[in-house]
Short mmCIF file of C-alpha atoms and ligand atoms in Angstrom, two decimals:
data_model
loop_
_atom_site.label_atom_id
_atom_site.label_comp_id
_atom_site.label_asym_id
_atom_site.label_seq_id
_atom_site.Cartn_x
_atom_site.Cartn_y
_atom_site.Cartn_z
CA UNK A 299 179.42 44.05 -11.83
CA UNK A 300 177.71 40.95 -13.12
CA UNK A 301 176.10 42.58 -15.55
CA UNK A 302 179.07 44.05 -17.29
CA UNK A 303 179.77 40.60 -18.72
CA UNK A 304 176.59 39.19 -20.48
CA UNK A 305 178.56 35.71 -20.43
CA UNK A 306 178.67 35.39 -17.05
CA UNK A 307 174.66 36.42 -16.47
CA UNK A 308 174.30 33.63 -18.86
CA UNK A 309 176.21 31.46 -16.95
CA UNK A 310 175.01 32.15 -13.26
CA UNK A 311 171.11 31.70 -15.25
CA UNK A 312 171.40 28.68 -16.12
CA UNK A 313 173.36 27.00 -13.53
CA UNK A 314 172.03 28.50 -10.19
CA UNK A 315 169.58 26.38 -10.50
CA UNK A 316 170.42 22.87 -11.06
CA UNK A 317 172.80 23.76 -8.19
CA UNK A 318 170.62 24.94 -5.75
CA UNK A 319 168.63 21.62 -6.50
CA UNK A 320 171.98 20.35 -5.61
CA UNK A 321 172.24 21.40 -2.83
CA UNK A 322 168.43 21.25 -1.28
CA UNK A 323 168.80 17.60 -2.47
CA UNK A 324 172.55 16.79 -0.39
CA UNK A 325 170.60 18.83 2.73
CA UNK A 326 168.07 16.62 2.60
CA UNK A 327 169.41 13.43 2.45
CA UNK A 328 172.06 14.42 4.46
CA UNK A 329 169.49 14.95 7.41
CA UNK A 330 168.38 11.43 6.48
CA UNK A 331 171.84 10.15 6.61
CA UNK A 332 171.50 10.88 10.69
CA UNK A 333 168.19 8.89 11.10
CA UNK A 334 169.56 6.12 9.04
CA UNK A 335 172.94 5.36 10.57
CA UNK A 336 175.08 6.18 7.44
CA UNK A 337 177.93 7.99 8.77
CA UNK A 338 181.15 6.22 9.84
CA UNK A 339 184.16 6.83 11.09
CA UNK A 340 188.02 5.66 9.72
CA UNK A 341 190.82 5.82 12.38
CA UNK A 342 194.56 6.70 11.09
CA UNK A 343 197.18 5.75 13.00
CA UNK A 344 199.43 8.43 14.53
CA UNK A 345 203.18 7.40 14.97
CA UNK A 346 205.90 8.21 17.72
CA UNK A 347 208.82 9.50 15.86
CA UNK A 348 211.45 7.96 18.34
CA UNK A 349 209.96 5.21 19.35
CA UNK A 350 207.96 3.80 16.37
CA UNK A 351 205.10 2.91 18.51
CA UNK A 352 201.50 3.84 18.24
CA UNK A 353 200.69 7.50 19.66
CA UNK A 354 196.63 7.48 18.33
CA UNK A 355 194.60 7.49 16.12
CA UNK A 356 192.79 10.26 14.45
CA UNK A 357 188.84 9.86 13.85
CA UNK A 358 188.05 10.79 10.32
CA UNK A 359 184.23 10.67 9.07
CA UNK A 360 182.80 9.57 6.51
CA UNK A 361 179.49 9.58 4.46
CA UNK A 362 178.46 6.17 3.01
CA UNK A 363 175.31 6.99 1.18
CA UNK A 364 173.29 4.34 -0.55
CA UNK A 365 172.25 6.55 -2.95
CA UNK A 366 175.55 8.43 -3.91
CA UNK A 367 178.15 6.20 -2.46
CA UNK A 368 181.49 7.13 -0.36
CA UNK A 369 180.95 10.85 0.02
CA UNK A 370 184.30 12.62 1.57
CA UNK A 371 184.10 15.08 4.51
CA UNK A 372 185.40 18.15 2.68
CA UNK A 373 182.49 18.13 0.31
CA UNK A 374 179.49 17.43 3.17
CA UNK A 375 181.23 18.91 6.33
CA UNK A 376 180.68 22.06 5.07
CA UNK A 377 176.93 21.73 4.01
CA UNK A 378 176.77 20.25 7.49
CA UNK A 379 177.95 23.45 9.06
CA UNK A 380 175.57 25.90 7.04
CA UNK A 381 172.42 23.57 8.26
CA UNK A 382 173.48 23.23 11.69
CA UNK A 383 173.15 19.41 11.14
CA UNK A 384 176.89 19.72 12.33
CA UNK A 385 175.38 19.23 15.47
CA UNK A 386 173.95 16.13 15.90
CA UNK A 387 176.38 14.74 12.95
CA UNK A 388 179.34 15.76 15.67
CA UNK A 389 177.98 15.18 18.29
CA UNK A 390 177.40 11.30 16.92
CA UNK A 391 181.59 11.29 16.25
CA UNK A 392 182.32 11.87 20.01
CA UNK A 393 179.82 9.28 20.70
CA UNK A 394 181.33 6.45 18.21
CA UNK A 395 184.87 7.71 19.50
CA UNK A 396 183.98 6.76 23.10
CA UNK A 397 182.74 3.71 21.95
CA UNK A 398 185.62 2.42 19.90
CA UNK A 399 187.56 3.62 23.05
CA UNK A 400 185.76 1.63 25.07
CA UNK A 401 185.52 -1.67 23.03
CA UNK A 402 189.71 -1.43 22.31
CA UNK A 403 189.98 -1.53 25.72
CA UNK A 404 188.16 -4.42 26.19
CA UNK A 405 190.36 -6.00 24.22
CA UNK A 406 193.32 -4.47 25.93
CA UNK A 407 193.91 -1.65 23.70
CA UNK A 408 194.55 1.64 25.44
CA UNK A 409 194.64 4.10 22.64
CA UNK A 410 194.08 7.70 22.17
CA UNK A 411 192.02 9.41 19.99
CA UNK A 412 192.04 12.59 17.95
CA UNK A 413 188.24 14.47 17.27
CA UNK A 414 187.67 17.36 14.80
CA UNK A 415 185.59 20.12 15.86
CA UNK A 416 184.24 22.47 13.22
CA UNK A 417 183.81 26.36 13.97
CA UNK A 418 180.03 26.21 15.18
CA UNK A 419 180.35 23.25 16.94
CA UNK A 420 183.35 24.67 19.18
CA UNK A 421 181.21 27.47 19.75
CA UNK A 422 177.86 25.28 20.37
CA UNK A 423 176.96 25.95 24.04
CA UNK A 424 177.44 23.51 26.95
CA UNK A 425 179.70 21.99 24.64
CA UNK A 426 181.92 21.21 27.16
CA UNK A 427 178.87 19.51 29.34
CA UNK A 428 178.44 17.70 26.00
CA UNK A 429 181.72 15.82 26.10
CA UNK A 430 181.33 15.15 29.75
CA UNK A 431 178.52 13.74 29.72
CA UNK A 432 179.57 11.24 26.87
CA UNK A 433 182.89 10.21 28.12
CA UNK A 434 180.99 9.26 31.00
CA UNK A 435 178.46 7.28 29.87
CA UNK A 436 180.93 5.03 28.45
CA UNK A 437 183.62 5.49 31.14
CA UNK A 438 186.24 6.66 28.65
CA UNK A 439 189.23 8.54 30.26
CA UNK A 440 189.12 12.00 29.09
CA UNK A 441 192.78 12.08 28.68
CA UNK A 442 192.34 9.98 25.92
CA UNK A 443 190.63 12.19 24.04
CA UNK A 444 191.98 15.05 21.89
CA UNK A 445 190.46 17.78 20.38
CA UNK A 446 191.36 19.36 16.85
CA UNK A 447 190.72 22.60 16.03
CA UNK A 448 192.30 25.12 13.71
CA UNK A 449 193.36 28.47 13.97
CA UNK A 450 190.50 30.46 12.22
CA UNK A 451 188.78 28.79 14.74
CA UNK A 452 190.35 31.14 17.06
CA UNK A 453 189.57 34.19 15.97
CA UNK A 454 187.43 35.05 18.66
CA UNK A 455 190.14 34.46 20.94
CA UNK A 456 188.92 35.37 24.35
CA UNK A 457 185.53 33.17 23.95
CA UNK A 458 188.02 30.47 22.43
CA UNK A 459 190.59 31.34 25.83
CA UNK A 460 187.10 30.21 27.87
CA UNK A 461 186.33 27.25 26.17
CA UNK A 462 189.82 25.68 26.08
CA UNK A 463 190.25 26.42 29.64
CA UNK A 464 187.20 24.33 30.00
CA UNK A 465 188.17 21.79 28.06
CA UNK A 466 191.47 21.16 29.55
CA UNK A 467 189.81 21.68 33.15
CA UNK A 468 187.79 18.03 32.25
CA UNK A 469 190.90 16.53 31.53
CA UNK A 470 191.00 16.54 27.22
CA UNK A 471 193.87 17.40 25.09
CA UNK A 472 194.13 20.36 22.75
CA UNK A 473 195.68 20.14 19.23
CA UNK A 474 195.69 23.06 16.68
CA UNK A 475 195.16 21.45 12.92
CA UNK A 476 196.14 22.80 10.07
CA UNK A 477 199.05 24.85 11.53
CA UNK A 478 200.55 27.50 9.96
CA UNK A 479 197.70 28.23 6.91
CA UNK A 480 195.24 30.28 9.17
CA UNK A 481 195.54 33.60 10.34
CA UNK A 482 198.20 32.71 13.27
CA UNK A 483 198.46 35.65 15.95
CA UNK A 484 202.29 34.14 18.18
CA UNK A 485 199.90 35.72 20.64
CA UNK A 486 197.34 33.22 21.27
CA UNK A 487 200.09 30.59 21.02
CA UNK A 488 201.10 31.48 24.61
CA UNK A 489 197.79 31.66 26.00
CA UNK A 490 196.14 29.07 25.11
CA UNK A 491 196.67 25.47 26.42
CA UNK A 492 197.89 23.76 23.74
CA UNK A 493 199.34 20.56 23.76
CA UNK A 494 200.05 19.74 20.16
CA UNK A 495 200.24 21.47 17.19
CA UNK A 496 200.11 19.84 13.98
CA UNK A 497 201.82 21.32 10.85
CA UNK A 498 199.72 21.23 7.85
CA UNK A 499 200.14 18.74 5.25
CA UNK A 500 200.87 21.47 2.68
CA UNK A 501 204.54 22.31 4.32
CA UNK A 502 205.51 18.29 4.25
CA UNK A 503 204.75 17.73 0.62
CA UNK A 504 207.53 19.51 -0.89
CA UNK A 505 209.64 19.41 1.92
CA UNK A 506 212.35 17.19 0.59
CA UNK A 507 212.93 19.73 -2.30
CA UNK A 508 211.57 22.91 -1.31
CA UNK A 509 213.99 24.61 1.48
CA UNK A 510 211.33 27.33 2.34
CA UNK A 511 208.92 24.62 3.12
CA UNK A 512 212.11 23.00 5.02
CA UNK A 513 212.96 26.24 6.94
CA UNK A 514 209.02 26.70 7.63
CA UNK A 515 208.72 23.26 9.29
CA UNK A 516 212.01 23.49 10.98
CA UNK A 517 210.83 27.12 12.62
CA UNK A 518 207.43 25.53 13.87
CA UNK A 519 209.29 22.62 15.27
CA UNK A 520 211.22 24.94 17.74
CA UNK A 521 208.56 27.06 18.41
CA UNK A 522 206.56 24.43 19.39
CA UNK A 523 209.12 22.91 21.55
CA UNK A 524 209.67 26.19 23.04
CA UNK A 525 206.53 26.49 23.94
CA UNK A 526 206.26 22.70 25.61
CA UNK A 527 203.89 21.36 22.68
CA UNK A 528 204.65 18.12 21.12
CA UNK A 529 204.65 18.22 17.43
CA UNK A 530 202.81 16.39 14.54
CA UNK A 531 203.62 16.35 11.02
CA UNK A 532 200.56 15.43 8.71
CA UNK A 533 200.91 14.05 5.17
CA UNK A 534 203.87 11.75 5.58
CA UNK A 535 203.89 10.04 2.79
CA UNK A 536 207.31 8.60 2.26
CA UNK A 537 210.25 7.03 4.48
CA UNK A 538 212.56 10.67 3.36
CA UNK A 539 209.71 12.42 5.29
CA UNK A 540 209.93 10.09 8.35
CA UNK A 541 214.21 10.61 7.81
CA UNK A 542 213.75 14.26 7.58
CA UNK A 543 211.30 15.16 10.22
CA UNK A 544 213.47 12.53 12.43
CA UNK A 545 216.45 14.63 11.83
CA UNK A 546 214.45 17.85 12.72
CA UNK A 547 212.76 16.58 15.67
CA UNK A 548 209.16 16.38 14.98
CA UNK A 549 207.21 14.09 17.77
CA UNK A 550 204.69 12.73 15.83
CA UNK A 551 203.90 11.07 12.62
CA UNK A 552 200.94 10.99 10.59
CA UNK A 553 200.45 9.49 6.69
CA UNK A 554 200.13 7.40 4.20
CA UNK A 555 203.24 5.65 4.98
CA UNK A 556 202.47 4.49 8.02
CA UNK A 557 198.64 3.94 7.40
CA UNK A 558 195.69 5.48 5.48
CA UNK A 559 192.88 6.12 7.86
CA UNK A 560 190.81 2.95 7.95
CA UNK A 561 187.85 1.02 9.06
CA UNK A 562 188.03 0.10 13.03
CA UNK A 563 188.61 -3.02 12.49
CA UNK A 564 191.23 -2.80 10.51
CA UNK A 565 192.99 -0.48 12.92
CA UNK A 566 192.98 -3.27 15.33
CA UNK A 567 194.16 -5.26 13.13
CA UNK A 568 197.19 -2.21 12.15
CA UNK A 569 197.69 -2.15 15.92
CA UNK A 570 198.39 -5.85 17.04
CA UNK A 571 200.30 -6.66 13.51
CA UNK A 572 202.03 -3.03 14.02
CA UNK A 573 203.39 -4.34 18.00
CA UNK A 574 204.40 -7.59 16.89
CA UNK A 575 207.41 -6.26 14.22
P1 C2E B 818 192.23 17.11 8.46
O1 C2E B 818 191.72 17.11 9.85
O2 C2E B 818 193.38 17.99 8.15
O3 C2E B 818 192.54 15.57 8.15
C1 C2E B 818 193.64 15.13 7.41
C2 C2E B 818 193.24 14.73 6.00
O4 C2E B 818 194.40 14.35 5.28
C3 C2E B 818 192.31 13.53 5.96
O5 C2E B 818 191.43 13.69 4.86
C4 C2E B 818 193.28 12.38 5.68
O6 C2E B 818 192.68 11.27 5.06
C5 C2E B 818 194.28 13.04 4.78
N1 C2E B 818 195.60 12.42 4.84
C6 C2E B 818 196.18 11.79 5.89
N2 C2E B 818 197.42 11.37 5.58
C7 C2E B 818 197.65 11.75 4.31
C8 C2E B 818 198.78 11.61 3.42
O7 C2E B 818 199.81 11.04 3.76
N3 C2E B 818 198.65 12.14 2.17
C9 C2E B 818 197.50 12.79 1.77
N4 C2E B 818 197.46 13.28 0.53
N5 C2E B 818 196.44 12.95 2.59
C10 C2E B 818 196.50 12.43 3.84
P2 C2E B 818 189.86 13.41 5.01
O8 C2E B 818 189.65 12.21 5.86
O9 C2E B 818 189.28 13.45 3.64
O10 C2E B 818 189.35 14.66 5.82
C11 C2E B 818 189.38 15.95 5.29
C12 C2E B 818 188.99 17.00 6.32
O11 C2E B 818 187.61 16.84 6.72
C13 C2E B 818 189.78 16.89 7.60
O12 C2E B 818 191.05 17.48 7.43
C14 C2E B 818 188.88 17.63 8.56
O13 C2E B 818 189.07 19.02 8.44
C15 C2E B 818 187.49 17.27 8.04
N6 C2E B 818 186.91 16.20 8.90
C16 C2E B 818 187.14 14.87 8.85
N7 C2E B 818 186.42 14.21 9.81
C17 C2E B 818 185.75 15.17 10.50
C18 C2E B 818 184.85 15.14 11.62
O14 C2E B 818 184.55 14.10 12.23
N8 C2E B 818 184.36 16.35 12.04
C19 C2E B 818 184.71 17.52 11.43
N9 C2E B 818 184.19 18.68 11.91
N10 C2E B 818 185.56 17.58 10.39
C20 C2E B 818 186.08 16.42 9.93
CA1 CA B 819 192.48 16.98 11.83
CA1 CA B 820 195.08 18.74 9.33
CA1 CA B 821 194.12 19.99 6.04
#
């Protein structure tokens, strides 16, 4: 079909490529990245609807290249999956987690923390043994820990059943991410042990003006709460959100109202400022 349209042959000619140099190039560098220490992690607060106290924090990488400067998960995370440098990268993010987990509670800090999984890494084996064997190491609780995955995840859902089992048998939380853009089945909703479910971003935007986006969230919320999960809505960004989702129940609160995801230190610094008011 490409051929139909000489434009396009044109196009995909002369382009491939410089991209494929692109990409060879980002591979490469993003294997050095590992070696040299370049990946870190911002935390972003997570907020009790009720209460107004700190729930968590969610850990959210990023790439801080020398060469090519702040480089955002969506556009590496990906490349990172395709190379299987996922992998190590990951398995580096539970590590730091623990760590932050355990210097906060030296300084009297008990707070929980949110991980992202992506697809190969949920399905990496003894992954499981994996997360064991680092909580332990730096005697973090593993009911501090929660792990994010999202729905496509899923799709396999009796290997997925296994590994969740697992996961909640050593004593971690389960959140589904994303909620409500992947290819949901109600099914796995009432087998799997879920504990929260997090309603995407997309469905809090418009919600002050759009009522299907209203009626959307409002339908998750009692779902949810039918099904015993606790509820976050992502993308807060305003103090009508916080009214709103108030009003409809939501459990948790996650945005840029409350707190962009930053540096560690700086979410110390969120935390104790955050207790005092
Ligand atoms: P996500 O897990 O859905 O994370 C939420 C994203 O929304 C984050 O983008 C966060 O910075 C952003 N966000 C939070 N509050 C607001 C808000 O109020 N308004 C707006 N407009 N955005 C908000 P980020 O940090 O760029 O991460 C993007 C995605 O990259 C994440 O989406 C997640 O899928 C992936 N990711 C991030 N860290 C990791 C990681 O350690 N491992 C894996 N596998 N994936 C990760
Ligand atoms: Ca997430
Ligand atoms: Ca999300
Ligand atoms: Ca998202």
């Amino acid at each position: 079909a490409k051929n139909i349209e000489r434009g396009t042959v044109q196009f995909y000619q002369t382009n491939l490529p410089v991209q494929m140099e692109g990409i060879l190039e980002i591979e490469s560098s993003l294997r050095k990245a590992i070696e040299h220490d370049e990946f870190v992690l911002h935390y972003q607060p997570q907020i009790e609807t009720k209460t107004g106290v700190i729930h968590g924090a969610e850990a959210l990488i990023r790439w801080e290249s020398p060469t090519r400067g702040l480089i955002p998960p969506n556009v590496f995370i990906p490349l990172a999956e395709e190379t299987g440098l996922i992998i190590p990268i990951g398995e580096w993010v539970i590590e730091e987690v623990a760590r932050t987990i355990r210097s906060l509670k030296k300084a009297d800090i008990i707070l929980p923390i949110s991980i992202n999984l992506s697809i190969r890494q949920f399905y990496q084996r003894n992954l499981v043994e994996r997360i064991e064997t680092i909580l332990k190491r730096y005697d973090v609780d593993p009911s501090l820990i929660t792990i994010e995955i999202t729905e496509s995840m899923a799709m396999d859902a009796a290997t997925a059943l296994v590994i969740l089992q697992e996961l909640k048998a050593l004593g971690v939380k389960i959140a589904i991410d994303d909620f409500g853009t992947g290819y949901s089945s109600l099914n796995y909703l009432k087998q799997f042990p879920i504990d929260y479910l997090k309603i995407d971003q997309s469905f809090i935007f418009d919600i002050l003006d759009d009522r299907d986006d209203r009626d959307i969230t409002d339908s998750i919320i009692l779902l949810g709460h039918r099904l015993n999960m606790s509820l976050v809505a992502e993308g807060v960004e305003t103090k009508a959100h916080v009214e709103l989702l108030r009003g409809m129940h939501c459990d948790i609160l996650q945005g840029y109202y409350f707190s962009k995801p930053v540096p560690k230190d700086a979410l110390i610094d969120f935390i104790t400022t955050y207790e005092h008011t």
